[in-house]
Amino acid sequence: MASTSLFKFFSIFFFLFCLLTTQAVSQSNECETTTNECTNKEKALRLKIIAIFSVLIASVIGVCLPLFTRSIPSLHPDRNMFIILKAFAAGIILATGFMHVLPDSFDMLWSNCLKENPWHKFPFSGFVAMMSAILTLMVDSMATSLYTKKHSEVMPENSQGGDQELPIVITSDSKEISFGSQLLRYRVIAMVLELGIVVHSVVIGLSLGATNDTCTIKGLVAALCFHQMFEGMGLGGCILQAEYKWMKRAIMAFFFSVTTPFGIALGIGLSKTYKENSPSALITVGLLNASSAGLLIYMALVDLLSADFMGPKLQGSIKLQVKSYIAVLLGAGGMSLMAKWA
């Protein structure tokens, strides 16, 4: 059921994205583009192909690594090390929203290539990011309510098979209510977080694939590999805690892994016609970035950091809190440093 809904959502998303991209390509009144000594189409194409495989491998490693940690006792979701690594990954996701996606949106929507009225008269990036965060809260809350009503059932005694997906259990027993509610939250978090990551991953890939500036591409490839690997670790940790069966885990890991390479390939295919400085492209990508930033910031602060730091495990240990805060700062600081190149 969840995997079918996920397929439907991503199908709709890719259709809308391609529709918006086509509209951006069809515009002819683009801002005049400049060339420099780094502009080389043939060399840029080779670098883009390398980028596709490099980013794909980094994404697969990042998102799959947490999924295979059950065999490592110290990295089990109930252990302190997993909590610390999850805090590190949450810091990366938070910095991605604040330091990468949102500033890009401001740059695009305040570009000199756009008309001063209305784009320079109102902070659309901040407004859209705010509305995106509120909408994410609504989806988060309503999805939790709907899933709670739908899965208010008793868990069968034989449902603890090795590759079986753990059901959401909400009965009169207080322990089962706690377990079911927590598992429900993890599943909603995993799906909504993947939504935000997928949106900005395609946009990042499109930008890289459309440019012929080899100097820009070289810096972006290394930064994107680092970005995708550790962001994938954050998403992979959420998928692991959601207790999905292997098929659903594989579907979610697949979508995360291929979105940026897909964006790069799409950018390569549209590089002759796609003008990143055209008004329609700036507006489309700028608004997508703003909405993605709001979603990522909300998820990082509310569903990842706040949920863990206000939870019983961290509240019961000041030492673990300090370690987790350090991990958050390291993750956010490292990703913020990446903003210099990407």
Short mmCIF file of C-alpha atoms in Angstrom, two decimals:
data_model
loop_
_atom_site.label_atom_id
_atom_site.label_comp_id
_atom_site.label_asym_id
_atom_site.label_seq_id
_atom_site.Cartn_x
_atom_site.Cartn_y
_atom_site.Cartn_z
CA MET A 1 0.00 0.00 0.00
CA ALA A 2 2.69 2.47 1.03
CA SER A 3 4.94 1.51 -1.87
CA THR A 4 2.04 1.95 -4.34
CA SER A 5 1.32 5.41 -2.95
CA LEU A 6 5.01 6.23 -3.17
CA PHE A 7 5.13 5.18 -6.83
CA LYS A 8 2.07 7.30 -7.59
CA PHE A 9 3.53 10.32 -5.85
CA PHE A 10 6.90 10.14 -7.61
CA SER A 11 5.19 9.61 -10.97
CA ILE A 12 3.15 12.76 -10.43
CA PHE A 13 6.23 14.65 -9.22
CA PHE A 14 8.35 13.72 -12.25
CA PHE A 15 5.48 14.61 -14.60
CA LEU A 16 5.06 18.05 -13.03
CA PHE A 17 8.80 18.63 -12.92
CA CYS A 18 9.27 17.73 -16.58
CA LEU A 19 6.27 19.94 -17.47
CA LEU A 20 7.78 22.91 -15.63
CA THR A 21 11.20 22.23 -17.14
CA THR A 22 9.74 22.09 -20.64
CA GLN A 23 8.06 25.42 -20.04
CA ALA A 24 11.38 26.85 -18.88
CA VAL A 25 13.14 25.55 -21.98
CA SER A 26 10.53 26.92 -24.37
CA GLN A 27 11.09 30.50 -23.25
CA SER A 28 13.19 32.43 -25.75
CA ASN A 29 13.66 35.76 -23.96
CA GLU A 30 16.56 34.70 -21.80
CA CYS A 31 19.11 36.95 -20.11
CA GLU A 32 22.34 37.18 -22.07
CA THR A 33 24.79 34.46 -20.97
CA THR A 34 28.50 35.01 -20.65
CA THR A 35 31.35 32.67 -21.49
CA ASN A 36 34.80 32.34 -19.96
CA GLU A 37 37.96 30.30 -20.37
CA CYS A 38 36.36 27.43 -18.39
CA THR A 39 33.59 26.95 -20.95
CA ASN A 40 34.31 23.74 -22.88
CA LYS A 41 31.37 21.60 -24.04
CA GLU A 42 33.34 18.43 -24.84
CA LYS A 43 35.31 18.42 -21.61
CA ALA A 44 32.20 19.37 -19.66
CA LEU A 45 30.32 16.39 -21.12
CA ARG A 46 33.04 13.99 -19.98
CA LEU A 47 32.96 15.49 -16.50
CA LYS A 48 29.17 15.22 -16.38
CA ILE A 49 29.30 11.51 -17.27
CA ILE A 50 31.87 10.97 -14.51
CA ALA A 51 29.60 12.95 -12.18
CA ILE A 52 26.60 10.70 -12.94
CA PHE A 53 28.42 7.54 -11.86
CA SER A 54 30.31 9.18 -8.97
CA VAL A 55 27.18 10.71 -7.45
CA LEU A 56 25.23 7.48 -8.02
CA ILE A 57 27.84 5.40 -6.18
CA ALA A 58 28.09 7.93 -3.32
CA SER A 59 24.28 8.03 -3.01
CA VAL A 60 23.97 4.23 -2.94
CA ILE A 61 26.69 3.92 -0.30
CA GLY A 62 25.17 6.67 1.84
CA VAL A 63 21.56 5.48 1.84
CA CYS A 64 22.36 1.76 2.05
CA LEU A 65 24.98 1.93 4.79
CA PRO A 66 22.47 2.41 7.65
CA LEU A 67 20.27 -0.37 6.23
CA PHE A 68 23.01 -2.95 6.82
CA THR A 69 23.98 -1.85 10.33
CA ARG A 70 21.74 -4.31 12.18
CA SER A 71 24.59 -6.81 11.98
CA ILE A 72 26.84 -4.27 13.79
CA PRO A 73 25.75 -4.10 17.45
CA SER A 74 27.16 -0.60 18.05
CA LEU A 75 25.16 0.84 15.11
CA HIS A 76 21.80 -0.65 16.06
CA PRO A 77 19.03 2.01 16.18
CA ASP A 78 18.76 1.59 19.94
CA ARG A 79 22.46 2.29 20.56
CA ASN A 80 24.09 5.62 21.36
CA MET A 81 26.35 5.56 18.30
CA PHE A 82 23.35 5.42 15.98
CA ILE A 83 21.77 8.40 17.76
CA ILE A 84 25.00 10.40 17.37
CA LEU A 85 25.34 9.53 13.67
CA LYS A 86 21.69 10.42 13.10
CA ALA A 87 22.31 13.81 14.75
CA PHE A 88 25.30 14.33 12.43
CA ALA A 89 23.15 13.52 9.39
CA ALA A 90 20.35 15.81 10.65
CA GLY A 91 22.88 18.64 10.88
CA ILE A 92 23.79 18.02 7.24
CA ILE A 93 20.14 18.11 6.17
CA LEU A 94 19.56 21.31 8.16
CA ALA A 95 22.58 23.02 6.57
CA THR A 96 21.46 21.82 3.14
CA GLY A 97 18.23 23.75 3.57
CA PHE A 98 19.74 26.90 5.11
CA MET A 99 23.12 27.12 3.36
CA HIS A 100 22.55 25.58 -0.07
CA VAL A 101 18.94 25.40 -1.24
CA LEU A 102 17.45 28.58 0.27
CA PRO A 103 20.33 30.93 -0.75
CA ASP A 104 20.14 29.53 -4.29
CA SER A 105 16.45 30.36 -4.35
CA PHE A 106 17.10 33.94 -3.21
CA ASP A 107 19.80 34.36 -5.88
CA MET A 108 17.48 33.09 -8.62
CA LEU A 109 14.37 35.05 -7.67
CA TRP A 110 16.36 38.25 -7.11
CA SER A 111 18.29 37.86 -10.35
CA ASN A 112 18.71 40.90 -12.59
CA CYS A 113 17.27 38.76 -15.37
CA LEU A 114 13.83 39.00 -13.73
CA LYS A 115 11.55 42.01 -13.75
CA GLU A 116 11.94 44.22 -10.72
CA ASN A 117 8.19 44.11 -10.16
CA PRO A 118 7.15 41.82 -8.53
CA TRP A 119 10.28 39.68 -8.00
CA HIS A 120 12.48 42.36 -6.44
CA LYS A 121 9.65 43.89 -4.43
CA PHE A 122 8.76 40.88 -2.29
CA PRO A 123 10.88 38.08 -0.68
CA PHE A 124 9.20 35.21 -2.51
CA SER A 125 11.90 32.72 -1.47
CA GLY A 126 11.32 33.26 2.22
CA PHE A 127 7.54 33.30 1.79
CA VAL A 128 7.45 30.06 -0.23
CA ALA A 129 9.87 28.37 2.21
CA MET A 130 7.65 29.41 5.13
CA MET A 131 4.49 28.15 3.40
CA SER A 132 6.29 24.93 2.49
CA ALA A 133 7.21 24.36 6.14
CA ILE A 134 3.58 24.97 7.20
CA LEU A 135 2.32 22.65 4.46
CA THR A 136 4.81 20.01 5.58
CA LEU A 137 3.47 20.34 9.12
CA MET A 138 -0.06 19.83 7.79
CA VAL A 139 0.95 16.77 5.77
CA ASP A 140 2.95 15.42 8.71
CA SER A 141 0.06 15.85 11.14
CA MET A 142 -2.74 14.67 8.84
CA ALA A 143 -0.77 11.67 7.57
CA THR A 144 -0.08 10.62 11.15
CA SER A 145 -3.78 10.91 12.01
CA LEU A 146 -4.91 8.96 8.94
CA TYR A 147 -2.35 6.20 9.42
CA THR A 148 -3.23 5.96 13.11
CA LYS A 149 -6.90 5.38 12.31
CA LYS A 150 -6.13 2.93 9.52
CA HIS A 151 -3.65 0.83 11.47
CA SER A 152 -5.47 0.66 14.80
CA GLU A 153 -5.33 -3.11 14.92
CA VAL A 154 -3.78 -5.87 17.01
CA MET A 155 -0.46 -7.29 15.80
CA PRO A 156 -0.63 -10.98 14.84
CA GLU A 157 1.58 -13.18 16.96
CA ASN A 158 3.42 -14.61 13.95
CA SER A 159 4.17 -11.27 12.23
CA GLN A 160 7.77 -11.02 13.42
CA GLY A 161 9.26 -12.81 10.40
CA GLY A 162 12.71 -11.93 9.13
CA ASP A 163 11.66 -10.03 6.00
CA GLN A 164 8.16 -9.11 7.15
CA GLU A 165 7.28 -5.48 7.63
CA LEU A 166 6.44 -4.77 11.24
CA PRO A 167 2.79 -3.67 11.52
CA ILE A 168 1.76 -0.51 13.29
CA VAL A 169 0.15 -1.60 16.54
CA ILE A 170 -2.14 0.64 18.55
CA THR A 171 -4.14 -1.19 21.22
CA SER A 172 -5.20 -0.51 24.76
CA ASP A 173 -1.85 -1.69 26.17
CA SER A 174 0.32 1.37 26.90
CA LYS A 175 3.54 -0.24 25.65
CA GLU A 176 1.95 -1.27 22.36
CA ILE A 177 0.47 2.21 21.93
CA SER A 178 3.91 3.74 22.45
CA PHE A 179 5.58 1.33 20.03
CA GLY A 180 2.88 1.75 17.39
CA SER A 181 2.89 5.55 17.57
CA GLN A 182 6.67 5.72 17.37
CA LEU A 183 6.80 3.36 14.41
CA LEU A 184 4.07 5.37 12.71
CA ARG A 185 6.03 8.59 13.17
CA TYR A 186 9.17 7.01 11.73
CA ARG A 187 7.28 5.92 8.60
CA VAL A 188 5.71 9.32 8.01
CA ILE A 189 9.06 11.03 8.62
CA ALA A 190 10.85 8.74 6.16
CA MET A 191 8.35 9.41 3.37
CA VAL A 192 8.12 13.18 3.85
CA LEU A 193 11.89 13.54 4.20
CA GLU A 194 12.44 11.63 0.97
CA LEU A 195 10.03 14.03 -0.76
CA GLY A 196 12.11 17.07 0.16
CA ILE A 197 15.40 15.41 -0.69
CA VAL A 198 14.17 14.18 -4.08
CA VAL A 199 12.94 17.63 -5.12
CA HIS A 200 16.20 19.46 -4.49
CA SER A 201 18.33 16.53 -5.71
CA VAL A 202 16.75 16.69 -9.18
CA VAL A 203 17.15 20.48 -9.25
CA ILE A 204 20.84 20.24 -8.27
CA GLY A 205 21.45 17.60 -10.92
CA LEU A 206 19.67 19.65 -13.58
CA SER A 207 21.84 22.68 -12.81
CA LEU A 208 25.04 20.63 -13.07
CA GLY A 209 23.94 18.87 -16.25
CA ALA A 210 22.96 22.10 -18.01
CA THR A 211 26.20 24.01 -17.41
CA ASN A 212 29.29 23.79 -19.64
CA ASP A 213 31.58 25.51 -17.15
CA THR A 214 34.25 22.90 -16.34
CA CYS A 215 35.55 24.88 -13.36
CA THR A 216 32.08 24.83 -11.79
CA ILE A 217 31.52 21.15 -12.54
CA LYS A 218 34.80 20.03 -10.94
CA GLY A 219 33.91 21.68 -7.66
CA LEU A 220 30.32 20.49 -7.78
CA VAL A 221 31.15 16.82 -8.32
CA ALA A 222 33.23 16.50 -5.14
CA ALA A 223 30.75 18.56 -3.12
CA LEU A 224 27.76 16.58 -4.42
CA CYS A 225 29.38 13.23 -3.61
CA PHE A 226 29.97 14.34 -0.02
CA HIS A 227 26.48 15.86 0.15
CA GLN A 228 24.65 12.83 -1.24
CA MET A 229 26.57 10.32 0.87
CA PHE A 230 25.86 11.94 4.22
CA GLU A 231 22.37 13.10 3.34
CA GLY A 232 21.71 9.51 2.27
CA MET A 233 22.91 8.32 5.68
CA GLY A 234 20.30 10.55 7.32
CA LEU A 235 17.52 9.24 5.08
CA GLY A 236 18.75 5.65 5.39
CA GLY A 237 18.61 5.93 9.19
CA CYS A 238 14.99 7.10 8.98
CA ILE A 239 14.10 4.26 6.61
CA LEU A 240 15.74 1.76 8.97
CA GLN A 241 13.80 3.05 11.96
CA ALA A 242 10.57 2.85 9.95
CA GLU A 243 10.94 -0.97 9.96
CA TYR A 244 9.93 -1.37 6.33
CA LYS A 245 10.39 -4.71 4.65
CA TRP A 246 13.25 -4.99 2.17
CA MET A 247 11.17 -4.25 -0.94
CA LYS A 248 10.01 -0.86 0.36
CA ARG A 249 13.49 -0.06 1.64
CA ALA A 250 14.90 -0.85 -1.79
CA ILE A 251 12.29 1.35 -3.53
CA MET A 252 13.02 4.35 -1.32
CA ALA A 253 16.80 3.86 -1.57
CA PHE A 254 16.49 3.54 -5.36
CA PHE A 255 14.58 6.80 -5.75
CA PHE A 256 17.06 8.67 -3.59
CA SER A 257 20.06 7.23 -5.42
CA VAL A 258 18.90 7.95 -8.97
CA THR A 259 17.33 11.39 -8.63
CA THR A 260 20.52 13.47 -8.83
CA PRO A 261 22.01 11.36 -11.70
CA PHE A 262 18.60 11.64 -13.40
CA GLY A 263 18.75 15.41 -13.01
CA ILE A 264 22.28 15.50 -14.46
CA ALA A 265 21.20 13.37 -17.43
CA LEU A 266 18.14 15.59 -17.94
CA GLY A 267 20.38 18.66 -17.84
CA ILE A 268 22.72 17.12 -20.44
CA GLY A 269 19.78 16.40 -22.72
CA LEU A 270 18.48 19.94 -22.35
CA SER A 271 21.85 21.71 -22.31
CA LYS A 272 21.41 23.04 -25.87
CA THR A 273 18.01 24.55 -25.19
CA TYR A 274 17.88 25.00 -21.41
CA LYS A 275 18.99 28.49 -20.40
CA GLU A 276 19.60 28.72 -16.68
CA ASN A 277 19.31 32.52 -16.80
CA SER A 278 16.00 32.62 -18.64
CA PRO A 279 13.15 34.14 -16.58
CA SER A 280 11.01 30.99 -16.68
CA ALA A 281 13.93 28.76 -15.60
CA LEU A 282 14.91 31.12 -12.77
CA ILE A 283 11.32 31.31 -11.49
CA THR A 284 10.63 27.59 -11.80
CA VAL A 285 13.85 26.38 -10.17
CA GLY A 286 13.86 29.23 -7.64
CA LEU A 287 10.37 28.36 -6.37
CA LEU A 288 11.18 24.63 -6.29
CA ASN A 289 14.32 25.36 -4.26
CA ALA A 290 12.38 27.54 -1.83
CA SER A 291 9.71 24.89 -1.26
CA SER A 292 12.36 22.20 -0.84
CA ALA A 293 14.29 24.38 1.64
CA GLY A 294 11.22 24.89 3.82
CA LEU A 295 10.51 21.17 3.86
CA LEU A 296 14.10 20.20 4.70
CA ILE A 297 14.44 22.81 7.46
CA TYR A 298 11.16 21.69 9.03
CA MET A 299 12.09 18.00 8.84
CA ALA A 300 15.58 18.55 10.26
CA LEU A 301 14.44 20.71 13.18
CA VAL A 302 11.09 19.15 14.07
CA ASP A 303 11.08 15.49 13.03
CA LEU A 304 14.77 14.67 13.41
CA LEU A 305 16.51 16.92 15.95
CA SER A 306 13.62 17.93 18.20
CA ALA A 307 12.11 14.44 18.25
CA ASP A 308 15.41 12.88 19.36
CA PHE A 309 16.64 15.60 21.73
CA MET A 310 13.29 15.78 23.51
CA GLY A 311 12.98 11.98 23.59
CA PRO A 312 13.61 9.88 26.71
CA LYS A 313 16.97 8.52 25.56
CA LEU A 314 18.72 11.86 25.17
CA GLN A 315 16.81 13.50 28.01
CA GLY A 316 18.11 10.78 30.29
CA SER A 317 21.78 11.42 29.50
CA ILE A 318 23.46 14.84 29.47
CA LYS A 319 26.65 13.23 28.20
CA LEU A 320 24.85 11.77 25.19
CA GLN A 321 23.18 15.14 24.56
CA VAL A 322 26.56 16.89 24.44
CA LYS A 323 27.95 14.30 22.03
CA SER A 324 24.87 14.65 19.84
CA TYR A 325 25.11 18.47 19.85
CA ILE A 326 28.74 18.20 18.76
CA ALA A 327 27.66 15.82 15.98
CA VAL A 328 24.98 18.27 14.81
CA LEU A 329 27.48 21.13 14.73
CA LEU A 330 30.02 19.02 12.83
CA GLY A 331 27.42 17.95 10.27
CA ALA A 332 26.02 21.45 9.81
CA GLY A 333 29.51 22.99 9.77
CA GLY A 334 30.85 20.54 7.19
CA MET A 335 27.89 21.04 4.88
CA SER A 336 28.07 24.81 5.35
CA LEU A 337 31.72 24.69 4.28
CA MET A 338 30.62 22.86 1.14
CA ALA A 339 28.60 25.96 0.21
CA LYS A 340 31.89 27.51 -0.89
CA TRP A 341 32.02 25.11 -3.84
CA ALA A 342 28.38 24.07 -4.35
#
